Short mmCIF file of C-alpha atoms and ligand atoms in Angstrom, two decimals:
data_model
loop_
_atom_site.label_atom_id
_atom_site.label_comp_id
_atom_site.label_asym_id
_atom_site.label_seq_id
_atom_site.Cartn_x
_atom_site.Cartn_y
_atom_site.Cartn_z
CA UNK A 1 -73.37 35.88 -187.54
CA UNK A 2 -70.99 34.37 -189.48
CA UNK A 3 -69.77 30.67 -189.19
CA UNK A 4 -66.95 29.32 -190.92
CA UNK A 5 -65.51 26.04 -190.88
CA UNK A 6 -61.23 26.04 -191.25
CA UNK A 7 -58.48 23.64 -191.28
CA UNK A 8 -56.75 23.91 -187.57
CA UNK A 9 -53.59 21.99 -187.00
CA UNK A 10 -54.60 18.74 -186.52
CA UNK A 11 -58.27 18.94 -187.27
CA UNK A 12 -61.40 21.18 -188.09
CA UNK A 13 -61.92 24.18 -186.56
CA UNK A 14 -65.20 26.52 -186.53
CA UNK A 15 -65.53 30.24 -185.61
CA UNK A 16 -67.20 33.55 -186.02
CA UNK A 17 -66.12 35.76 -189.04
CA UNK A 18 -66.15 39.31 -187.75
CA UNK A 19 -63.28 41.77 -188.32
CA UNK A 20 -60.67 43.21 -186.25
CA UNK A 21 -59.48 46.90 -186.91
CA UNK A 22 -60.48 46.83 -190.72
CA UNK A 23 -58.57 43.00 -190.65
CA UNK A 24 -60.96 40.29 -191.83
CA UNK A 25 -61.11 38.01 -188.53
CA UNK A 26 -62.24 34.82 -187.17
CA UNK A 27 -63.03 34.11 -183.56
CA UNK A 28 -61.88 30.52 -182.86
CA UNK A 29 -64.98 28.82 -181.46
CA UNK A 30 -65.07 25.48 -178.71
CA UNK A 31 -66.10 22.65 -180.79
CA UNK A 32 -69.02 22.69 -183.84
CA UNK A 33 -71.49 25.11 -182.62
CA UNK A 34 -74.28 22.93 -184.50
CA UNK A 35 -73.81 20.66 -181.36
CA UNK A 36 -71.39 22.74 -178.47
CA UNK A 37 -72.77 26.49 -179.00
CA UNK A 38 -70.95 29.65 -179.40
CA UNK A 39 -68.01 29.20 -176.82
CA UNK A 40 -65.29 31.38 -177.46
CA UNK A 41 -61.41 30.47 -177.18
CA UNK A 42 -60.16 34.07 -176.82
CA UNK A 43 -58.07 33.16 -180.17
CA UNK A 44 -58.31 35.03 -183.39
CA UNK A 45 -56.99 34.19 -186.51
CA UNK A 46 -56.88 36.46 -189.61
CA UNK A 47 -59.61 35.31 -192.29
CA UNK A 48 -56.51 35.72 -194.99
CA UNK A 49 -54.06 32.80 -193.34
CA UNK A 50 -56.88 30.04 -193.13
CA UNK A 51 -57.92 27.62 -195.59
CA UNK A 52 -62.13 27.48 -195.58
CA UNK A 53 -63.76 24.20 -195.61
CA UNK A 54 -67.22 23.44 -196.50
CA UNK A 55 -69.15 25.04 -193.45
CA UNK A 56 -70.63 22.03 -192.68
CA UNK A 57 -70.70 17.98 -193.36
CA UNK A 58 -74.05 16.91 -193.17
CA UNK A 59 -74.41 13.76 -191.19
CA UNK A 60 -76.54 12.23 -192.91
CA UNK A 61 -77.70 13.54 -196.37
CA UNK A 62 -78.02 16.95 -198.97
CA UNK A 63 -80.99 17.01 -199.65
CA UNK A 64 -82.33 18.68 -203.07
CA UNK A 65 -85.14 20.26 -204.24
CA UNK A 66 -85.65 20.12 -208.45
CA UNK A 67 -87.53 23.00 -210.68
CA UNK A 68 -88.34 25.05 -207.89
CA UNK A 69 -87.58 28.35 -210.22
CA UNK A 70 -90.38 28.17 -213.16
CA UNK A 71 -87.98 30.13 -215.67
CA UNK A 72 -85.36 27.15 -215.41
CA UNK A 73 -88.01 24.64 -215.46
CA UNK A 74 -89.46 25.42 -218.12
CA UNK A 75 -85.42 26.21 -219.82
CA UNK A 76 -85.25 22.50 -219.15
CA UNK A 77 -88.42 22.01 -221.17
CA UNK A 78 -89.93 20.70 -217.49
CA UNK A 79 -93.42 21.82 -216.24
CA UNK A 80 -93.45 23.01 -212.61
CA UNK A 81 -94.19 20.16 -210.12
CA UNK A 82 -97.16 20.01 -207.80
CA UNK A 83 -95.31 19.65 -204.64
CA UNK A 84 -91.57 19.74 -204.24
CA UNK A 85 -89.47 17.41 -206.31
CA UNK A 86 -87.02 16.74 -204.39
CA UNK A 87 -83.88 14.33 -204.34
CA UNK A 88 -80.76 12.90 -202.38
CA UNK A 89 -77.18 13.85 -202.91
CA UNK A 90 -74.64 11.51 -200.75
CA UNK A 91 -72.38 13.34 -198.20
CA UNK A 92 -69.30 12.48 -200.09
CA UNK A 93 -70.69 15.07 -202.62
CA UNK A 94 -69.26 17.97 -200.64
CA UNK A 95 -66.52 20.46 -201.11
CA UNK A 96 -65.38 23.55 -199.58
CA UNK A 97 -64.56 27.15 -201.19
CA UNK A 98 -61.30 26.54 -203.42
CA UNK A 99 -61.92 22.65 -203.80
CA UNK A 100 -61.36 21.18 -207.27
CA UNK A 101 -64.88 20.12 -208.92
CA UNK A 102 -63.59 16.93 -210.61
CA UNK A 103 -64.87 16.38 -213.95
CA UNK A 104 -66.00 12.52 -214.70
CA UNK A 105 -65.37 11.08 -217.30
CA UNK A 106 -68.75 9.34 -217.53
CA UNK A 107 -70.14 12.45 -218.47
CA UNK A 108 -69.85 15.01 -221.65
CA UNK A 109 -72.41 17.52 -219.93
CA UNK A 110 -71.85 18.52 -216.74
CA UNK A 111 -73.59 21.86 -215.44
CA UNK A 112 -73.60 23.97 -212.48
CA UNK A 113 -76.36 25.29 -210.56
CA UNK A 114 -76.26 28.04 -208.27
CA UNK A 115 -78.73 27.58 -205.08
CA UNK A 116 -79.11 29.27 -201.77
CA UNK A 117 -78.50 25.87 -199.10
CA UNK A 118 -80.02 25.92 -195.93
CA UNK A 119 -78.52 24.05 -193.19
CA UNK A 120 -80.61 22.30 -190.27
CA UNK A 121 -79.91 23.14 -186.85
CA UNK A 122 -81.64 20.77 -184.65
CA UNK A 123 -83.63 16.76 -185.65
CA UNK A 124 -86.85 17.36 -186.38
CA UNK A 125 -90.32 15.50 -188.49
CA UNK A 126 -92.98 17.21 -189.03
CA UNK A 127 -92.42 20.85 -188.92
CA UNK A 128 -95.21 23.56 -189.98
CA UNK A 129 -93.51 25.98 -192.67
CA UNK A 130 -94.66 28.11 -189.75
CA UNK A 131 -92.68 26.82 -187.53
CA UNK A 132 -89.61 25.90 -189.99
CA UNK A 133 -87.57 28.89 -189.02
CA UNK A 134 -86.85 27.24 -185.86
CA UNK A 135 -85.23 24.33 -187.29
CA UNK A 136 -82.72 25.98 -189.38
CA UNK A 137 -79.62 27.44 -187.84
CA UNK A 138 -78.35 28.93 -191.00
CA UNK A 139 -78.03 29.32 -194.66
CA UNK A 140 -74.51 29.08 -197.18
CA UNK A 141 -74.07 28.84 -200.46
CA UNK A 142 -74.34 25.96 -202.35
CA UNK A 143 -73.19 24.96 -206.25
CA UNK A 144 -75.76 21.64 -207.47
CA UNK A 145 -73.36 20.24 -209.50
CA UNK A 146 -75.33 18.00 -212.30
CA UNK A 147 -74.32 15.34 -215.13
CA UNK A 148 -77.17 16.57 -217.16
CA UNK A 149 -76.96 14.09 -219.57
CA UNK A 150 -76.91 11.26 -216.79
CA UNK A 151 -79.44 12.71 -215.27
CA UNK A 152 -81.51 12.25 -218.75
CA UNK A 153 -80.20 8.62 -219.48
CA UNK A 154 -80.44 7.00 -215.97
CA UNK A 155 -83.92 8.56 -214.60
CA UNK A 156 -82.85 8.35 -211.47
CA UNK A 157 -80.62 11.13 -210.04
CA UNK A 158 -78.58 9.64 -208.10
CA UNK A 159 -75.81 9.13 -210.37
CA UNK A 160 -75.85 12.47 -212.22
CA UNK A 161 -76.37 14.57 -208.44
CA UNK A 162 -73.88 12.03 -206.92
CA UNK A 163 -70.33 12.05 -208.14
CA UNK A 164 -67.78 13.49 -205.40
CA UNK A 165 -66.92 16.95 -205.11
CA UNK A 166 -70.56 17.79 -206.84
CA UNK A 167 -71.80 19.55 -203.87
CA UNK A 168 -69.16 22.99 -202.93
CA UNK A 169 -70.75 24.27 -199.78
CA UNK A 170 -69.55 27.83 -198.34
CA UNK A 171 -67.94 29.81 -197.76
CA UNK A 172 -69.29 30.26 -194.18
CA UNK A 173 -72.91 30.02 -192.76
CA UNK A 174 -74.92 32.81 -192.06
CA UNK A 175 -77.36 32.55 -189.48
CA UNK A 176 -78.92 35.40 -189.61
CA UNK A 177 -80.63 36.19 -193.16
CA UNK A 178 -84.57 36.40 -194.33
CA UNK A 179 -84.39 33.85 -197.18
CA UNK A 180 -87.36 35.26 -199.40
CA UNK A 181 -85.72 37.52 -201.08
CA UNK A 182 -81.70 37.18 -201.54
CA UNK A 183 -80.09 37.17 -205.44
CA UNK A 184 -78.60 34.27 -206.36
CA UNK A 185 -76.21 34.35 -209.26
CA UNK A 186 -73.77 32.76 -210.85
CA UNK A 187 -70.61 33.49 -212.88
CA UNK A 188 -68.66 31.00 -215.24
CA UNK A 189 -65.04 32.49 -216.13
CA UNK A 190 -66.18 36.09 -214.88
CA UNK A 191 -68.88 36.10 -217.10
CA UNK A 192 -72.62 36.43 -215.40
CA UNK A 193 -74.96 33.27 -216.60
CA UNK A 194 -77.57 33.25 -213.89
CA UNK A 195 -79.25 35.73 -211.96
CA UNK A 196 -81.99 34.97 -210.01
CA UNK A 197 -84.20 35.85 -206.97
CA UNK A 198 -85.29 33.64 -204.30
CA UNK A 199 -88.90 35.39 -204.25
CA UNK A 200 -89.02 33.29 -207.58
CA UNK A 201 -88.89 30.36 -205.46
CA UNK A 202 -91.85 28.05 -206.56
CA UNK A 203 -91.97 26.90 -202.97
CA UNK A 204 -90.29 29.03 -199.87
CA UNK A 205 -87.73 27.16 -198.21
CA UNK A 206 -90.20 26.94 -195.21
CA UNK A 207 -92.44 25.48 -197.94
CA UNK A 208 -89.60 23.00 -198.63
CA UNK A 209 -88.91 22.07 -194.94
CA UNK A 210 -92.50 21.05 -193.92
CA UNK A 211 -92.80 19.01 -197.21
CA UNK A 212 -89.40 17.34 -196.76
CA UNK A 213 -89.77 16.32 -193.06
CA UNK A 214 -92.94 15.31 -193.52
CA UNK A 215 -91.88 12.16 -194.81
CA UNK A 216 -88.11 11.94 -193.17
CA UNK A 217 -86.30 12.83 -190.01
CA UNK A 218 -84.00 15.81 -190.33
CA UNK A 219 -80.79 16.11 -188.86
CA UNK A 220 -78.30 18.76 -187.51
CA UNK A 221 -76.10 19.35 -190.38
CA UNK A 222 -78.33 18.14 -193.13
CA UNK A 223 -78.51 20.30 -195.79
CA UNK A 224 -80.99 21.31 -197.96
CA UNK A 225 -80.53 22.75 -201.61
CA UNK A 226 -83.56 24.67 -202.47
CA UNK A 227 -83.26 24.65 -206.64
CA UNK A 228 -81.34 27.21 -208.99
CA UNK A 229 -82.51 29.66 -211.18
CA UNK A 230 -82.23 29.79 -214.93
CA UNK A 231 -78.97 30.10 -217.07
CA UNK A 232 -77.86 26.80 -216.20
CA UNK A 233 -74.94 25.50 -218.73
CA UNK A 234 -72.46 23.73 -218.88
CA UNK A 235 -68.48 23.52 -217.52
CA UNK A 236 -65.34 21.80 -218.51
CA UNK A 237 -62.21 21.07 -216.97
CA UNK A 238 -60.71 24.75 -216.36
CA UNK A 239 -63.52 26.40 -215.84
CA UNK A 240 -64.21 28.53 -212.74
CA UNK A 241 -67.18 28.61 -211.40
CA UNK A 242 -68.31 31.39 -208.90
CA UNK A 243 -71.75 31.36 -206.95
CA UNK A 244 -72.42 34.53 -204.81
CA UNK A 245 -75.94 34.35 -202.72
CA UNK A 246 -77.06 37.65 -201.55
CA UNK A 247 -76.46 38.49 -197.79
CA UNK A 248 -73.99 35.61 -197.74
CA UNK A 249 -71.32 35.71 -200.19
CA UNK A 250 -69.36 33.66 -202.83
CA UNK A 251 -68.33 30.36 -203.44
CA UNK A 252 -65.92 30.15 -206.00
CA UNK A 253 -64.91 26.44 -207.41
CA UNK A 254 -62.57 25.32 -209.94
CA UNK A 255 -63.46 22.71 -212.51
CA UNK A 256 -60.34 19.52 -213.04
CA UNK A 257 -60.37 16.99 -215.03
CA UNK A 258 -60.72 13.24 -213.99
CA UNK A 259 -56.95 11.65 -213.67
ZN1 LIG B 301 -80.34 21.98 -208.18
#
């Protein structure tokens, strides 16, 4: 199933993206289904005359998971870590399909990074990776926007991962998808610059989950990036930037400049 979150009238609205006699469709849902469930309103909208919004705002925090591909690691002159590196990117970070990226001018190097994102369906510390499948309620795409050369000069991430708009989420969650093997790629301008496979994951996302909540609570909502594949580069104001995970779809964002 597919959720998408849209702008309504007044405010967000979530549904089911199915289709309707060959017409792209979504079911208008009661409420977020992350807390209400899948209650229908009888109303359907055409998937063509809404405006997508990032599927979901975590509550509380995006969280991300560096060098977990060995190829773009090791592009990045990085050894693979021991046990997931991971990392914090603010809620404020995130975008929907369509949003502008804006461009800061504190950087000269700022990169994309094409990642499958899983999103958390339910609190939880402690999970197994054998029991991690029943925390997450689905999986979107996800674009790990990155001022490389902030990342290099500060040390700390939080900066470079942190800027608004550096975290386009969408376009709708799927929650119902086998994460170990999906493509992930990534096209700048049309042109292909990463293609990668989640089976090159150096740890599974289940992997990820029980290492993550191990130390912190997870929420509903939170999201977790689970690390791009080579081909990383670089994008400037103008640039389009298209991530398409397998079994999912694409996320296309535009690059602005700061005003
Ligand atoms: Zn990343």
């Amino acid at each position: 199933m597919r959720v998408a979150r849209f702008a309504g009238e007044d405010d967000p609205q979530f549904g089911v993206v199915g289709d309707e006699d060959g017409v792209p469709t979504i079911a208008v849902l009661k409420g977020d289904p992350l807390y209400a469930g899948f209650e229908l309103t009888g109303q359907k909208v055409p998937l063509d005359d809404v405006r997508l919004l990032a599927p979901v705002i975590p509550r509380s925090k995006v969280v991300g998971v560096g060098r977990n591909y060995a190829a773009h690691a090791a592009e990045l002159g990085n050894d693979v870590p021991e046990r997931p590196l991971v990392f914090l990117k603010p809620n404020t970070t995130v975008v929907g399909p369509g949003d502008p990226v804006v461009h800061p001018d504190q950087s000269e190097d700022v990169q994309f990074e094409g990642e499958l994102a899983v999103v958390i369906g339910r609190i939880c510390k402690d999970v197994s990776a054998e029991d991690a499948p029943k925390v997450i309620f689905g999986y979107t795409v996800g674009n790990d926007v990155t001022a490389r050369d902030l990342q290099h000069s500060d040390g700390q991430w939080a900066r470079a991962k942190g800027f608004d708009t550096f975290c386009p989420l969408g376009p709708w969650i799927e929650t119902n998808l086998d994460p170990a093997d999906l493509r992930v790629s990534t096209e700048l301008n049309g042109e292909q610059r990463q293609d990668g496979r989640t089976s090159d994951m150096v740890f599974s996302v289940a992997d990820v989950i029980e290492y993550v909540s191990s130390f912190m609570t997870l929420l509903p909502g939170d999201v977790i990036l689970t690390g791009t594949p080579e081909g990383v580069g670089r994008m400037v104001a103008g640039d389009r930037v298209s991530v398409t995970v397998e079994g999912i779809g694409t996320l296309t964002n535009q690059v602005v400049p700061h005003d």
